[in-house]
């Protein structure tokens, strides 16, 4: 039962039940403001939202939009004259006729006048299918994968996912379904309106109310003949969210406004049709109308808004409740600590104390070489009085062969060293290339270039085997983007990325770099060539898409030579905004348990880093070092932030994203199994593998082994970090408690425990040896006394030692890197 609790709870700490030292009085509103003092409404049916905000006496910002009252300042002089504008109770202003007017906003005892100009309100509006109708389908989920946007459609009616193919969508509405979906002569009888409004049974229920603006828009569009609209009509080029960032109290609200910027330079309030999503609902949630509500946990949440391919982000910075204590003075070991502390001050979170030497020793061994220190190595480190011993330890570990073993395992997962796809000899050759690169500390830009531009005979250029595993040019582009840039572009293969800026043209522009790759058999070898002349065409327009990298303009003509070289030049350029940040972020995540961007392979506008300044600084340091991974590791390991204890204090016990304390990190399956073999002194004979290799040294992920599979070893079917399962399970708990294989190692006559019992009659020293082996530390007085007392009363000392060892193995301190 104890271990079950360990696996289910060890990665997080319990939240405090209440905040100590509550303020004597609630903060006062000392300032009130509106988002705009002047509003110009141009065109028929135009609307604009007024946001009302305030500043509190404690310095935090608060949203007053839901509490404010809104009224039109001037009434028409005659009942026969229509008012210029109208304003809703939620602050949405609509133009009714051309003219001047104003809105009075009252909040927190203050009033503010907002002037409004309405123009072009009576101009006949030509409805546009893509600009006016598709946003309605997206807003109400009609064209999502859960409804009519899925591959086979729903009940015979299919829409393109997220409206990426407006021509097909319009054809489906106007030409299919025997003309019943849009009845031009009698719009109210159209199935589109009758089903969505509940006039006839609809599997999705009532989506659009009959008296709503969306209903009227659809009806007017049908009545106008269901037009496609002008081909040169302005399109959405970007989306801005207002406000962009707020420092908010816990359990507070903030109304957002989504503003679309069109290709003609105009702006439109599209809050009512935008889609909102939080990247961390534990910190802040958002409803369908853009109302953000913070939780009871400090941190930084990003709220995404999307509309017609444009995406924008709002950041909610949620500080800890004021404790009345000043931020502690801590030493700054390097630039990392200053940037982390700046963030913690902003959030009113205090860092934990430094970890002990024994904890640092174990932590850095597991992080750098994926193995435990021996008892002798632990004694030597703990006895050293060198002021630089931690830095010297890191340097020594980076030179050990186990470092290359551990790094090769990680990158073999990402770069898909797959024996089933390649065969034994090519897969091993590919693995050795990766291993030797890290053994030689090859700069990461050279490493990336070596994989991307590999050519010639695969026996001489083993990195080219990636192109044998990932065969389609589009899949190659997605793999390199995800692994080397941390950017996922695969969604854009079929439609505009729903959470980022990437369109289909971006995906196929990346794909075009790799369409030249082909293979030719030469004897028993394979020759990789980059001479194919096939063009890449856009799947909808049929136009040729020239090779171009993300955010780069497409060239007019096809570049000469191997286009992969151009891609490698762009990717490894020091000015590339993704490559150095990606490697820095992945390394930071390996050493701290959480990426600055999380997941580490999902960097996008709508998933910003929790500490952007730190990620930029790490990437800049990495570039200036010549993309030296050793130097990046040294810098991280030397920081005070990395050396913090896992023990929380009153103000950081709920923080898990700002590095105010070290996090418990679940160990890789291979590392954990090697630890079991090390502490028992009994190695493992893996099926089909000669005696000797540790689990970390297994280059073939297909080697059958129950423990490794159960604890999440990836099969290398994708480039996603998520393939390595890091969630604990009851099966893992039961295996650690009951495994006959583990028991056999514990009771092995030639194992470490049997030798220890024979060689160490002093029970106190025996307890010391167990703790040094399992925990890389000596036991405290109480722990030593407990073990000695248990061994003294046990008739079979060896069995008792085995029981103690199995108990030590089934604890948080052993099972997690801390």
mmCIF file with all atom_site columns, N, CA and C in Angstrom, residues 504-525:
data_model
loop_
_atom_site.group_PDB
_atom_site.id
_atom_site.type_symbol
_atom_site.label_atom_id
_atom_site.label_alt_id
_atom_site.label_comp_id
_atom_site.label_asym_id
_atom_site.label_entity_id
_atom_site.label_seq_id
_atom_site.pdbx_PDB_ins_code
_atom_site.Cartn_x
_atom_site.Cartn_y
_atom_site.Cartn_z
_atom_site.occupancy
_atom_site.B_iso_or_equiv
_atom_site.pdbx_formal_charge
_atom_site.auth_seq_id
_atom_site.auth_comp_id
_atom_site.auth_asym_id
_atom_site.auth_atom_id
_atom_site.pdbx_PDB_model_num
ATOM 1  N N  . UNK A 1 504 ? -1.131 24.908 -44.769 1.00 0.00 ? 504 UNK A N  1
ATOM 2  C CA . UNK A 1 504 ? -0.688 23.797 -45.606 1.00 0.00 ? 504 UNK A CA 1
ATOM 3  C C  . UNK A 1 504 ? 0.534  24.170 -46.432 1.00 0.00 ? 504 UNK A C  1
ATOM 4  N N  . UNK A 1 505 ? 0.616  25.413 -46.866 1.00 0.00 ? 505 UNK A N  1
ATOM 5  C CA . UNK A 1 505 ? 1.773  25.834 -47.671 1.00 0.00 ? 505 UNK A CA 1
ATOM 6  C C  . UNK A 1 505 ? 3.066  25.740 -46.860 1.00 0.00 ? 505 UNK A C  1
ATOM 7  N N  . UNK A 1 506 ? 2.984  25.943 -45.545 1.00 0.00 ? 506 UNK A N  1
ATOM 8  C CA . UNK A 1 506 ? 4.172  25.808 -44.706 1.00 0.00 ? 506 UNK A CA 1
ATOM 9  C C  . UNK A 1 506 ? 4.612  24.351 -44.636 1.00 0.00 ? 506 UNK A C  1
ATOM 10 N N  . UNK A 1 507 ? 3.649  23.464 -44.455 1.00 0.00 ? 507 UNK A N  1
ATOM 11 C CA . UNK A 1 507 ? 3.977  22.039 -44.377 1.00 0.00 ? 507 UNK A CA 1
ATOM 12 C C  . UNK A 1 507 ? 4.617  21.560 -45.678 1.00 0.00 ? 507 UNK A C  1
ATOM 13 N N  . UNK A 1 508 ? 3.987  21.870 -46.801 1.00 0.00 ? 508 UNK A N  1
ATOM 14 C CA . UNK A 1 508 ? 4.510  21.359 -48.067 1.00 0.00 ? 508 UNK A CA 1
ATOM 15 C C  . UNK A 1 508 ? 5.776  22.090 -48.507 1.00 0.00 ? 508 UNK A C  1
ATOM 16 N N  . UNK A 1 509 ? 5.970  23.307 -48.027 1.00 0.00 ? 509 UNK A N  1
ATOM 17 C CA . UNK A 1 509 ? 7.243  23.970 -48.259 1.00 0.00 ? 509 UNK A CA 1
ATOM 18 C C  . UNK A 1 509 ? 8.376  23.257 -47.551 1.00 0.00 ? 509 UNK A C  1
ATOM 19 N N  . UNK A 1 510 ? 8.109  22.766 -46.343 1.00 0.00 ? 510 UNK A N  1
ATOM 20 C CA . UNK A 1 510 ? 9.109  21.970 -45.619 1.00 0.00 ? 510 UNK A CA 1
ATOM 21 C C  . UNK A 1 510 ? 9.304  20.612 -46.280 1.00 0.00 ? 510 UNK A C  1
ATOM 22 N N  . UNK A 1 511 ? 8.221  20.011 -46.707 1.00 0.00 ? 511 UNK A N  1
ATOM 23 C CA . UNK A 1 511 ? 8.320  18.706 -47.359 1.00 0.00 ? 511 UNK A CA 1
ATOM 24 C C  . UNK A 1 511 ? 9.192  18.765 -48.604 1.00 0.00 ? 511 UNK A C  1
ATOM 25 N N  . UNK A 1 512 ? 9.109  19.873 -49.330 1.00 0.00 ? 512 UNK A N  1
ATOM 26 C CA . UNK A 1 512 ? 9.829  19.996 -50.601 1.00 0.00 ? 512 UNK A CA 1
ATOM 27 C C  . UNK A 1 512 ? 11.341 19.897 -50.439 1.00 0.00 ? 512 UNK A C  1
ATOM 28 N N  . UNK A 1 513 ? 11.869 20.119 -49.244 1.00 0.00 ? 513 UNK A N  1
ATOM 29 C CA . UNK A 1 513 ? 13.308 19.967 -49.030 1.00 0.00 ? 513 UNK A CA 1
ATOM 30 C C  . UNK A 1 513 ? 13.754 18.509 -49.179 1.00 0.00 ? 513 UNK A C  1
ATOM 31 N N  . UNK A 1 514 ? 12.832 17.572 -49.009 1.00 0.00 ? 514 UNK A N  1
ATOM 32 C CA . UNK A 1 514 ? 13.225 16.161 -48.899 1.00 0.00 ? 514 UNK A CA 1
ATOM 33 C C  . UNK A 1 514 ? 12.670 15.273 -50.012 1.00 0.00 ? 514 UNK A C  1
ATOM 34 N N  . UNK A 1 515 ? 12.033 15.878 -51.017 1.00 0.00 ? 515 UNK A N  1
ATOM 35 C CA . UNK A 1 515 ? 11.484 15.067 -52.113 1.00 0.00 ? 515 UNK A CA 1
ATOM 36 C C  . UNK A 1 515 ? 12.572 14.551 -53.052 1.00 0.00 ? 515 UNK A C  1
ATOM 37 N N  . UNK A 1 516 ? 13.784 15.079 -52.956 1.00 0.00 ? 516 UNK A N  1
ATOM 38 C CA . UNK A 1 516 ? 14.863 14.611 -53.843 1.00 0.00 ? 516 UNK A CA 1
ATOM 39 C C  . UNK A 1 516 ? 15.458 13.280 -53.402 1.00 0.00 ? 516 UNK A C  1
ATOM 40 N N  . UNK A 1 517 ? 15.206 12.882 -52.141 1.00 0.00 ? 517 UNK A N  1
ATOM 41 C CA . UNK A 1 517 ? 15.886 11.712 -51.580 1.00 0.00 ? 517 UNK A CA 1
ATOM 42 C C  . UNK A 1 517 ? 15.378 10.427 -52.226 1.00 0.00 ? 517 UNK A C  1
ATOM 43 N N  . UNK A 1 518 ? 16.322 9.586  -52.626 1.00 0.00 ? 518 UNK A N  1
ATOM 44 C CA . UNK A 1 518 ? 15.996 8.256  -53.136 1.00 0.00 ? 518 UNK A CA 1
ATOM 45 C C  . UNK A 1 518 ? 17.149 7.314  -52.801 1.00 0.00 ? 518 UNK A C  1
ATOM 46 N N  . UNK A 1 519 ? 16.923 6.016  -52.998 1.00 0.00 ? 519 UNK A N  1
ATOM 47 C CA . UNK A 1 519 ? 17.946 5.010  -52.693 1.00 0.00 ? 519 UNK A CA 1
ATOM 48 C C  . UNK A 1 519 ? 18.189 4.123  -53.901 1.00 0.00 ? 519 UNK A C  1
ATOM 49 N N  . UNK A 1 520 ? 19.425 3.692  -54.003 1.00 0.00 ? 520 UNK A N  1
ATOM 50 C CA . UNK A 1 520 ? 19.822 2.768  -55.072 1.00 0.00 ? 520 UNK A CA 1
ATOM 51 C C  . UNK A 1 520 ? 20.649 1.657  -54.457 1.00 0.00 ? 520 UNK A C  1
ATOM 52 N N  . UNK A 1 521 ? 20.341 0.414  -54.815 1.00 0.00 ? 521 UNK A N  1
ATOM 53 C CA . UNK A 1 521 ? 21.080 -0.731 -54.295 1.00 0.00 ? 521 UNK A CA 1
ATOM 54 C C  . UNK A 1 521 ? 22.407 -0.867 -55.024 1.00 0.00 ? 521 UNK A C  1
ATOM 55 N N  . UNK A 1 522 ? 23.477 -0.949 -54.230 1.00 0.00 ? 522 UNK A N  1
ATOM 56 C CA . UNK A 1 522 ? 24.821 -1.128 -54.782 1.00 0.00 ? 522 UNK A CA 1
ATOM 57 C C  . UNK A 1 522 ? 25.420 -2.346 -54.090 1.00 0.00 ? 522 UNK A C  1
ATOM 58 N N  . UNK A 1 523 ? 25.382 -3.486 -54.758 1.00 0.00 ? 523 UNK A N  1
ATOM 59 C CA . UNK A 1 523 ? 25.844 -4.720 -54.122 1.00 0.00 ? 523 UNK A CA 1
ATOM 60 C C  . UNK A 1 523 ? 24.972 -5.050 -52.927 1.00 0.00 ? 523 UNK A C  1
ATOM 61 N N  . UNK A 1 524 ? 25.586 -5.154 -51.761 1.00 0.00 ? 524 UNK A N  1
ATOM 62 C CA . UNK A 1 524 ? 24.828 -5.425 -50.534 1.00 0.00 ? 524 UNK A CA 1
ATOM 63 C C  . UNK A 1 524 ? 24.547 -4.147 -49.753 1.00 0.00 ? 524 UNK A C  1
ATOM 64 N N  . UNK A 1 525 ? 24.908 -3.021 -50.350 1.00 0.00 ? 525 UNK A N  1
ATOM 65 C CA . UNK A 1 525 ? 24.762 -1.743 -49.650 1.00 0.00 ? 525 UNK A CA 1
ATOM 66 C C  . UNK A 1 525 ? 23.658 -0.921 -50.308 1.00 0.00 ? 525 UNK A C  1
#
